[in-house]
Amino acid sequence: ETGVTQTPRHLVMGMTNKKSLKCEQHLGHNAMYWYKQSAKKPLELMFVYNFKEQTENNSVPSRFSPECPNSSHLFLHLHTLQPEDSALYLCASSQDVFSGGALHFGNGTRLTVT
Amino acid sequence: QQQVKQSPQSLIVQKGGISIINCAYENTAFDYFPWYQQFPGKGPALLIAIRPDVSEKKEGRFTISFNKSAKQFSLHIMDSQPGDSATYFCAARSQDYKLSFGAGTTVTVRA
Protein backbone atom coordinates (compact mmCIF):
# COMPACT_ATOMS: atom_id res chain seq x y z
CA GLU A 1 0.00 0.00 0.00
CA THR A 2 1.09 3.52 -0.67
CA GLY A 3 0.13 6.89 0.73
CA VAL A 4 -1.79 7.51 3.91
CA THR A 5 -4.34 4.92 5.05
CA GLN A 6 -7.00 5.54 7.66
CA THR A 7 -9.23 3.01 9.37
CA PRO A 8 -12.07 2.66 9.90
CA ARG A 9 -13.68 4.67 7.10
CA HIS A 10 -16.88 5.09 9.08
CA LEU A 11 -17.53 4.93 12.81
CA VAL A 12 -20.72 5.36 14.79
CA MET A 13 -20.33 5.55 18.54
CA GLY A 14 -22.37 6.44 21.56
CA MET A 15 -21.28 9.16 23.93
CA THR A 16 -20.09 6.66 26.52
CA ASN A 17 -18.07 4.50 24.13
CA LYS A 18 -14.31 4.34 23.71
CA LYS A 19 -12.92 3.89 20.22
CA SER A 20 -9.72 4.57 18.33
CA LEU A 21 -8.93 5.87 14.87
CA LYS A 22 -5.85 4.54 13.13
CA CYS A 23 -3.59 6.14 10.54
CA GLU A 24 -0.63 4.60 8.73
CA GLN A 25 1.64 6.29 6.21
CA HIS A 26 3.91 4.53 3.74
CA LEU A 27 5.70 7.65 2.49
CA GLY A 28 8.69 7.65 4.82
CA HIS A 29 7.54 10.92 6.33
CA ASN A 30 8.45 12.11 9.80
CA ALA A 31 5.56 14.42 10.65
CA MET A 32 1.96 13.34 11.15
CA TYR A 33 -1.16 15.37 11.81
CA TRP A 34 -4.78 15.04 12.87
CA TYR A 35 -7.29 17.44 11.35
CA LYS A 36 -11.04 17.80 11.95
CA GLN A 37 -13.20 18.62 8.93
CA SER A 38 -16.73 19.91 9.46
CA ALA A 39 -19.07 20.98 6.67
CA LYS A 40 -18.57 24.53 5.37
CA LYS A 41 -15.75 25.19 7.85
CA PRO A 42 -11.98 25.38 7.44
CA LEU A 43 -9.97 22.31 8.34
CA GLU A 44 -9.04 22.49 12.01
CA LEU A 45 -5.60 21.34 13.07
CA MET A 46 -5.80 19.17 16.17
CA PHE A 47 -2.40 17.57 16.79
CA VAL A 48 1.03 17.48 15.24
CA TYR A 49 3.80 14.93 15.75
CA ASN A 50 7.33 15.40 14.46
CA PHE A 51 9.67 12.41 14.75
CA LYS A 52 7.17 10.81 17.19
CA GLU A 53 7.16 13.83 19.50
CA GLN A 54 3.99 15.85 19.91
CA THR A 55 4.71 19.42 18.86
CA GLU A 56 1.19 20.82 18.74
CA ASN A 57 -2.02 20.39 20.69
CA ASN A 58 -4.38 22.97 19.30
CA SER A 59 -6.50 23.35 22.44
CA VAL A 60 -8.21 20.06 21.77
CA PRO A 61 -10.51 18.70 24.53
CA SER A 62 -9.03 15.87 26.57
CA ARG A 63 -11.69 13.47 25.29
CA PHE A 64 -9.42 13.25 22.23
CA SER A 65 -6.11 11.57 23.01
CA PRO A 66 -3.45 11.08 20.32
CA GLU A 67 -0.73 8.46 20.24
CA CYS A 68 2.24 8.18 17.89
CA PRO A 69 4.22 4.98 18.56
CA ASN A 70 6.49 5.52 15.54
CA SER A 71 6.80 7.82 12.54
CA SER A 72 4.52 5.62 10.42
CA HIS A 73 1.57 5.21 12.77
CA LEU A 74 -0.78 7.65 14.44
CA PHE A 75 -3.81 6.95 16.56
CA LEU A 76 -6.62 9.09 17.91
CA HIS A 77 -8.27 7.64 20.99
CA LEU A 78 -11.81 8.79 21.59
CA HIS A 79 -13.85 8.67 24.79
CA THR A 80 -16.94 10.37 26.17
CA LEU A 81 -17.51 12.26 22.94
CA GLN A 82 -20.26 14.79 22.30
CA PRO A 83 -22.60 14.94 19.29
CA GLU A 84 -20.78 18.09 18.10
CA ASP A 85 -17.67 15.95 17.66
CA SER A 86 -19.32 14.29 14.67
CA ALA A 87 -17.12 15.16 11.69
CA LEU A 88 -14.60 13.79 9.21
CA TYR A 89 -11.26 13.19 10.90
CA LEU A 90 -8.33 13.42 8.56
CA CYS A 91 -4.81 12.19 9.09
CA ALA A 92 -1.98 13.76 7.13
CA SER A 93 1.77 13.43 6.86
CA SER A 94 4.66 15.51 5.56
CA GLN A 95 8.40 15.03 5.26
CA ASP A 96 8.75 16.96 8.52
CA VAL A 97 6.98 19.91 10.15
CA PHE A 98 9.09 22.31 8.08
CA SER A 99 7.37 20.86 5.01
CA GLY A 100 4.04 21.53 6.67
CA GLY A 101 2.57 23.18 3.61
CA ALA A 102 2.83 20.04 1.50
CA LEU A 103 0.57 17.62 3.30
CA HIS A 104 -0.48 14.16 2.17
CA PHE A 105 -3.94 13.35 3.50
CA GLY A 106 -5.69 10.07 4.07
CA ASN A 107 -9.32 9.63 3.06
CA GLY A 108 -10.56 10.22 6.57
CA THR A 109 -12.78 8.54 9.13
CA ARG A 110 -16.38 9.73 9.12
CA LEU A 111 -17.34 9.82 12.81
CA THR A 112 -20.92 10.02 14.01
CA VAL A 113 -21.59 10.42 17.73
CA THR A 114 -25.09 9.45 18.80
CA GLN B 1 -10.78 34.26 13.95
CA GLN B 2 -10.55 32.94 10.45
CA GLN B 3 -7.15 33.79 9.05
CA VAL B 4 -7.93 32.94 5.44
CA LYS B 5 -11.24 33.98 3.91
CA GLN B 6 -12.35 32.11 0.79
CA SER B 7 -15.09 32.90 -1.70
CA PRO B 8 -17.40 31.93 -3.22
CA GLN B 9 -18.73 29.04 -1.14
CA SER B 10 -19.83 27.31 -4.34
CA LEU B 11 -19.86 27.91 -8.05
CA ILE B 12 -21.25 26.29 -11.16
CA VAL B 13 -19.47 26.60 -14.49
CA GLN B 14 -20.11 25.20 -17.92
CA LYS B 15 -17.65 22.78 -19.45
CA GLY B 16 -14.90 24.77 -21.10
CA GLY B 17 -15.46 27.79 -18.88
CA ILE B 18 -13.18 29.43 -16.33
CA SER B 19 -13.60 28.83 -12.60
CA ILE B 20 -12.20 31.51 -10.29
CA ILE B 21 -11.83 31.12 -6.53
CA ASN B 22 -10.56 33.94 -4.35
CA CYS B 23 -8.81 34.01 -1.00
CA ALA B 24 -7.77 36.87 1.25
CA TYR B 25 -5.51 36.91 4.29
CA GLU B 26 -4.32 39.37 6.92
CA ASN B 27 -1.10 37.86 8.27
CA THR B 28 1.76 39.29 6.22
CA ALA B 29 4.09 36.67 7.71
CA PHE B 30 2.46 33.87 5.70
CA ASP B 31 5.16 32.43 3.44
CA TYR B 32 3.56 29.67 1.38
CA PHE B 33 0.14 29.45 -0.23
CA PRO B 34 -1.06 26.00 -1.37
CA TRP B 35 -4.33 24.96 -2.89
CA TYR B 36 -5.87 21.59 -2.14
CA GLN B 37 -8.46 19.68 -4.17
CA GLN B 38 -10.87 17.28 -2.50
CA PHE B 39 -13.18 14.82 -4.25
CA PRO B 40 -16.18 13.31 -2.40
CA GLY B 41 -15.09 10.48 -0.13
CA LYS B 42 -11.41 11.38 -0.48
CA GLY B 43 -8.95 13.43 1.50
CA PRO B 44 -7.63 16.75 0.20
CA ALA B 45 -4.72 16.53 -2.22
CA LEU B 46 -2.15 19.23 -2.91
CA LEU B 47 -2.93 20.77 -6.29
CA ILE B 48 -0.63 23.75 -6.74
CA ALA B 49 1.23 26.19 -4.50
CA ILE B 50 2.92 29.57 -4.68
CA ARG B 51 5.38 31.62 -2.64
CA PRO B 52 4.80 35.35 -2.07
CA ASP B 53 7.77 36.43 -4.18
CA VAL B 54 6.00 35.18 -7.31
CA SER B 55 2.91 36.81 -8.84
CA GLU B 56 1.68 33.90 -10.89
CA LYS B 57 2.20 30.17 -11.17
CA LYS B 58 0.70 27.92 -13.80
CA GLU B 59 0.45 24.13 -13.91
CA GLY B 60 -1.56 22.84 -16.82
CA ARG B 61 -5.05 24.32 -16.65
CA PHE B 62 -4.58 25.56 -13.08
CA THR B 63 -3.12 29.02 -12.35
CA ILE B 64 -2.54 30.82 -9.07
CA SER B 65 -2.49 34.61 -9.17
CA PHE B 66 -0.94 36.29 -6.15
CA ASN B 67 -1.30 39.95 -5.16
CA LYS B 68 0.96 40.59 -2.20
CA SER B 69 0.00 44.23 -1.69
CA ALA B 70 -3.70 43.38 -1.62
CA LYS B 71 -3.08 40.23 0.44
CA GLN B 72 -5.16 38.21 -1.97
CA PHE B 73 -4.61 35.16 -4.10
CA SER B 74 -6.82 33.25 -6.46
CA LEU B 75 -7.09 29.96 -8.31
CA HIS B 76 -8.14 29.96 -11.95
CA ILE B 77 -9.24 26.72 -13.58
CA MET B 78 -9.13 27.18 -17.33
CA ASP B 79 -11.16 25.05 -19.74
CA SER B 80 -13.03 23.52 -16.79
CA GLN B 81 -13.90 19.84 -17.18
CA PRO B 82 -16.49 17.68 -15.39
CA GLY B 83 -13.59 15.85 -13.72
CA ASP B 84 -12.63 19.15 -12.04
CA SER B 85 -15.85 19.04 -9.99
CA ALA B 86 -14.55 19.00 -6.43
CA THR B 87 -14.09 21.15 -3.37
CA TYR B 88 -11.07 23.44 -3.43
CA PHE B 89 -9.35 24.80 -0.34
CA CYS B 90 -6.86 27.63 -0.24
CA ALA B 91 -4.38 27.72 2.62
CA ALA B 92 -1.57 29.82 3.99
CA ARG B 93 1.45 28.73 6.02
CA SER B 94 2.63 30.76 8.97
CA GLN B 95 6.15 31.07 10.34
CA ASP B 96 5.52 28.17 12.73
CA TYR B 97 4.88 26.03 9.63
CA LYS B 98 1.19 25.53 10.38
CA LEU B 99 -1.46 25.84 7.68
CA SER B 100 -4.57 28.00 7.97
CA PHE B 101 -7.25 26.83 5.58
CA GLY B 102 -10.11 28.61 3.88
CA ALA B 103 -13.62 27.20 4.27
CA GLY B 104 -13.63 25.67 0.80
CA THR B 105 -15.36 26.23 -2.55
CA THR B 106 -17.43 23.52 -4.15
CA VAL B 107 -17.01 23.67 -7.93
CA THR B 108 -19.52 21.96 -10.19
CA VAL B 109 -18.71 21.74 -13.87
CA ARG B 110 -21.78 21.12 -16.06
CA ALA B 111 -21.26 19.15 -19.24
CSV table of C-alpha atoms in Angstrom, one decimal:
chain,number,residue,atom,x,y,z
A,1,GLU,CA,0.0,0.0,0.0
A,2,THR,CA,1.1,3.5,-0.7
A,3,GLY,CA,0.1,6.9,0.7
A,4,VAL,CA,-1.8,7.5,3.9
A,5,THR,CA,-4.3,4.9,5.1
A,6,GLN,CA,-7.0,5.5,7.7
A,7,THR,CA,-9.2,3.0,9.4
A,8,PRO,CA,-12.1,2.7,9.9
A,9,ARG,CA,-13.7,4.7,7.1
A,10,HIS,CA,-16.9,5.1,9.1
A,11,LEU,CA,-17.5,4.9,12.8
A,12,VAL,CA,-20.7,5.4,14.8
A,13,MET,CA,-20.3,5.5,18.5
A,14,GLY,CA,-22.4,6.4,21.6
A,15,MET,CA,-21.3,9.2,23.9
A,16,THR,CA,-20.1,6.7,26.5
A,17,ASN,CA,-18.1,4.5,24.1
A,18,LYS,CA,-14.3,4.3,23.7
A,19,LYS,CA,-12.9,3.9,20.2
A,20,SER,CA,-9.7,4.6,18.3
A,21,LEU,CA,-8.9,5.9,14.9
A,22,LYS,CA,-5.8,4.5,13.1
A,23,CYS,CA,-3.6,6.1,10.5
A,24,GLU,CA,-0.6,4.6,8.7
A,25,GLN,CA,1.6,6.3,6.2
A,26,HIS,CA,3.9,4.5,3.7
A,27,LEU,CA,5.7,7.7,2.5
A,28,GLY,CA,8.7,7.7,4.8
A,29,HIS,CA,7.5,10.9,6.3
A,30,ASN,CA,8.4,12.1,9.8
A,31,ALA,CA,5.6,14.4,10.7
A,32,MET,CA,2.0,13.3,11.1
A,33,TYR,CA,-1.2,15.4,11.8
A,34,TRP,CA,-4.8,15.0,12.9
A,35,TYR,CA,-7.3,17.4,11.4
A,36,LYS,CA,-11.0,17.8,11.9
A,37,GLN,CA,-13.2,18.6,8.9
A,38,SER,CA,-16.7,19.9,9.5
A,39,ALA,CA,-19.1,21.0,6.7
A,40,LYS,CA,-18.6,24.5,5.4
A,41,LYS,CA,-15.7,25.2,7.8
A,42,PRO,CA,-12.0,25.4,7.4
A,43,LEU,CA,-10.0,22.3,8.3
A,44,GLU,CA,-9.0,22.5,12.0
A,45,LEU,CA,-5.6,21.3,13.1
A,46,MET,CA,-5.8,19.2,16.2
A,47,PHE,CA,-2.4,17.6,16.8
A,48,VAL,CA,1.0,17.5,15.2
A,49,TYR,CA,3.8,14.9,15.8
A,50,ASN,CA,7.3,15.4,14.5
A,51,PHE,CA,9.7,12.4,14.8
A,52,LYS,CA,7.2,10.8,17.2
A,53,GLU,CA,7.2,13.8,19.5
A,54,GLN,CA,4.0,15.9,19.9
A,55,THR,CA,4.7,19.4,18.9
A,56,GLU,CA,1.2,20.8,18.7
A,57,ASN,CA,-2.0,20.4,20.7
A,58,ASN,CA,-4.4,23.0,19.3
A,59,SER,CA,-6.5,23.4,22.4
A,60,VAL,CA,-8.2,20.1,21.8
A,61,PRO,CA,-10.5,18.7,24.5
A,62,SER,CA,-9.0,15.9,26.6
A,63,ARG,CA,-11.7,13.5,25.3
A,64,PHE,CA,-9.4,13.2,22.2
A,65,SER,CA,-6.1,11.6,23.0
A,66,PRO,CA,-3.4,11.1,20.3
A,67,GLU,CA,-0.7,8.5,20.2
A,68,CYS,CA,2.2,8.2,17.9
A,69,PRO,CA,4.2,5.0,18.6
A,70,ASN,CA,6.5,5.5,15.5
A,71,SER,CA,6.8,7.8,12.5
A,72,SER,CA,4.5,5.6,10.4
A,73,HIS,CA,1.6,5.2,12.8
A,74,LEU,CA,-0.8,7.6,14.4
A,75,PHE,CA,-3.8,7.0,16.6
A,76,LEU,CA,-6.6,9.1,17.9
A,77,HIS,CA,-8.3,7.6,21.0
A,78,LEU,CA,-11.8,8.8,21.6
A,79,HIS,CA,-13.9,8.7,24.8
A,80,THR,CA,-16.9,10.4,26.2
A,81,LEU,CA,-17.5,12.3,22.9
A,82,GLN,CA,-20.3,14.8,22.3
A,83,PRO,CA,-22.6,14.9,19.3
A,84,GLU,CA,-20.8,18.1,18.1
A,85,ASP,CA,-17.7,16.0,17.7
A,86,SER,CA,-19.3,14.3,14.7
A,87,ALA,CA,-17.1,15.2,11.7
A,88,LEU,CA,-14.6,13.8,9.2
A,89,TYR,CA,-11.3,13.2,10.9
A,90,LEU,CA,-8.3,13.4,8.6
A,91,CYS,CA,-4.8,12.2,9.1
A,92,ALA,CA,-2.0,13.8,7.1
A,93,SER,CA,1.8,13.4,6.9
A,94,SER,CA,4.7,15.5,5.6
A,95,GLN,CA,8.4,15.0,5.3
A,96,ASP,CA,8.8,17.0,8.5
A,97,VAL,CA,7.0,19.9,10.1
A,98,PHE,CA,9.1,22.3,8.1
A,99,SER,CA,7.4,20.9,5.0
A,100,GLY,CA,4.0,21.5,6.7
A,101,GLY,CA,2.6,23.2,3.6
A,102,ALA,CA,2.8,20.0,1.5
A,103,LEU,CA,0.6,17.6,3.3
A,104,HIS,CA,-0.5,14.2,2.2
A,105,PHE,CA,-3.9,13.3,3.5
A,106,GLY,CA,-5.7,10.1,4.1
A,107,ASN,CA,-9.3,9.6,3.1
A,108,GLY,CA,-10.6,10.2,6.6
A,109,THR,CA,-12.8,8.5,9.1
A,110,ARG,CA,-16.4,9.7,9.1
A,111,LEU,CA,-17.3,9.8,12.8
A,112,THR,CA,-20.9,10.0,14.0
A,113,VAL,CA,-21.6,10.4,17.7
A,114,THR,CA,-25.1,9.5,18.8
B,1,GLN,CA,-10.8,34.3,14.0
B,2,GLN,CA,-10.5,32.9,10.5
B,3,GLN,CA,-7.1,33.8,9.1
B,4,VAL,CA,-7.9,32.9,5.4
B,5,LYS,CA,-11.2,34.0,3.9
B,6,GLN,CA,-12.3,32.1,0.8
B,7,SER,CA,-15.1,32.9,-1.7
B,8,PRO,CA,-17.4,31.9,-3.2
B,9,GLN,CA,-18.7,29.0,-1.1
B,10,SER,CA,-19.8,27.3,-4.3
B,11,LEU,CA,-19.9,27.9,-8.1
B,12,ILE,CA,-21.3,26.3,-11.2
B,13,VAL,CA,-19.5,26.6,-14.5
B,14,GLN,CA,-20.1,25.2,-17.9
B,15,LYS,CA,-17.6,22.8,-19.4
B,16,GLY,CA,-14.9,24.8,-21.1
B,17,GLY,CA,-15.5,27.8,-18.9
B,18,ILE,CA,-13.2,29.4,-16.3
B,19,SER,CA,-13.6,28.8,-12.6
B,20,ILE,CA,-12.2,31.5,-10.3
B,21,ILE,CA,-11.8,31.1,-6.5
B,22,ASN,CA,-10.6,33.9,-4.4
B,23,CYS,CA,-8.8,34.0,-1.0
B,24,ALA,CA,-7.8,36.9,1.2
B,25,TYR,CA,-5.5,36.9,4.3
B,26,GLU,CA,-4.3,39.4,6.9
B,27,ASN,CA,-1.1,37.9,8.3
B,28,THR,CA,1.8,39.3,6.2
B,29,ALA,CA,4.1,36.7,7.7
B,30,PHE,CA,2.5,33.9,5.7
B,31,ASP,CA,5.2,32.4,3.4
B,32,TYR,CA,3.6,29.7,1.4
B,33,PHE,CA,0.1,29.5,-0.2
B,34,PRO,CA,-1.1,26.0,-1.4
B,35,TRP,CA,-4.3,25.0,-2.9
B,36,TYR,CA,-5.9,21.6,-2.1
B,37,GLN,CA,-8.5,19.7,-4.2
B,38,GLN,CA,-10.9,17.3,-2.5
B,39,PHE,CA,-13.2,14.8,-4.2
B,40,PRO,CA,-16.2,13.3,-2.4
B,41,GLY,CA,-15.1,10.5,-0.1
B,42,LYS,CA,-11.4,11.4,-0.5
B,43,GLY,CA,-9.0,13.4,1.5
B,44,PRO,CA,-7.6,16.8,0.2
B,45,ALA,CA,-4.7,16.5,-2.2
B,46,LEU,CA,-2.1,19.2,-2.9
B,47,LEU,CA,-2.9,20.8,-6.3
B,48,ILE,CA,-0.6,23.7,-6.7
B,49,ALA,CA,1.2,26.2,-4.5
B,50,ILE,CA,2.9,29.6,-4.7
B,51,ARG,CA,5.4,31.6,-2.6
B,52,PRO,CA,4.8,35.4,-2.1
B,53,ASP,CA,7.8,36.4,-4.2
B,54,VAL,CA,6.0,35.2,-7.3
B,55,SER,CA,2.9,36.8,-8.8
B,56,GLU,CA,1.7,33.9,-10.9
B,57,LYS,CA,2.2,30.2,-11.2
B,58,LYS,CA,0.7,27.9,-13.8
B,59,GLU,CA,0.5,24.1,-13.9
B,60,GLY,CA,-1.6,22.8,-16.8
B,61,ARG,CA,-5.1,24.3,-16.6
B,62,PHE,CA,-4.6,25.6,-13.1
B,63,THR,CA,-3.1,29.0,-12.4
B,64,ILE,CA,-2.5,30.8,-9.1
B,65,SER,CA,-2.5,34.6,-9.2
B,66,PHE,CA,-0.9,36.3,-6.1
B,67,ASN,CA,-1.3,39.9,-5.2
B,68,LYS,CA,1.0,40.6,-2.2
B,69,SER,CA,0.0,44.2,-1.7
B,70,ALA,CA,-3.7,43.4,-1.6
B,71,LYS,CA,-3.1,40.2,0.4
B,72,GLN,CA,-5.2,38.2,-2.0
B,73,PHE,CA,-4.6,35.2,-4.1
B,74,SER,CA,-6.8,33.3,-6.5
B,75,LEU,CA,-7.1,30.0,-8.3
B,76,HIS,CA,-8.1,30.0,-12.0
B,77,ILE,CA,-9.2,26.7,-13.6
B,78,MET,CA,-9.1,27.2,-17.3
B,79,ASP,CA,-11.2,25.1,-19.7
B,80,SER,CA,-13.0,23.5,-16.8
B,81,GLN,CA,-13.9,19.8,-17.2
B,82,PRO,CA,-16.5,17.7,-15.4
B,83,GLY,CA,-13.6,15.9,-13.7
B,84,ASP,CA,-12.6,19.1,-12.0
B,85,SER,CA,-15.9,19.0,-10.0
B,86,ALA,CA,-14.6,19.0,-6.4
B,87,THR,CA,-14.1,21.2,-3.4
B,88,TYR,CA,-11.1,23.4,-3.4
B,89,PHE,CA,-9.3,24.8,-0.3
B,90,CYS,CA,-6.9,27.6,-0.2
B,91,ALA,CA,-4.4,27.7,2.6
B,92,ALA,CA,-1.6,29.8,4.0
B,93,ARG,CA,1.4,28.7,6.0
B,94,SER,CA,2.6,30.8,9.0
B,95,GLN,CA,6.2,31.1,10.3
B,96,ASP,CA,5.5,28.2,12.7
B,97,TYR,CA,4.9,26.0,9.6
B,98,LYS,CA,1.2,25.5,10.4
B,99,LEU,CA,-1.5,25.8,7.7
B,100,SER,CA,-4.6,28.0,8.0
B,101,PHE,CA,-7.3,26.8,5.6
B,102,GLY,CA,-10.1,28.6,3.9
B,103,ALA,CA,-13.6,27.2,4.3
B,104,GLY,CA,-13.6,25.7,0.8
B,105,THR,CA,-15.4,26.2,-2.5
B,106,THR,CA,-17.4,23.5,-4.2
B,107,VAL,CA,-17.0,23.7,-7.9
B,108,THR,CA,-19.5,22.0,-10.2
B,109,VAL,CA,-18.7,21.7,-13.9
B,110,ARG,CA,-21.8,21.1,-16.1
B,111,ALA,CA,-21.3,19.1,-19.2
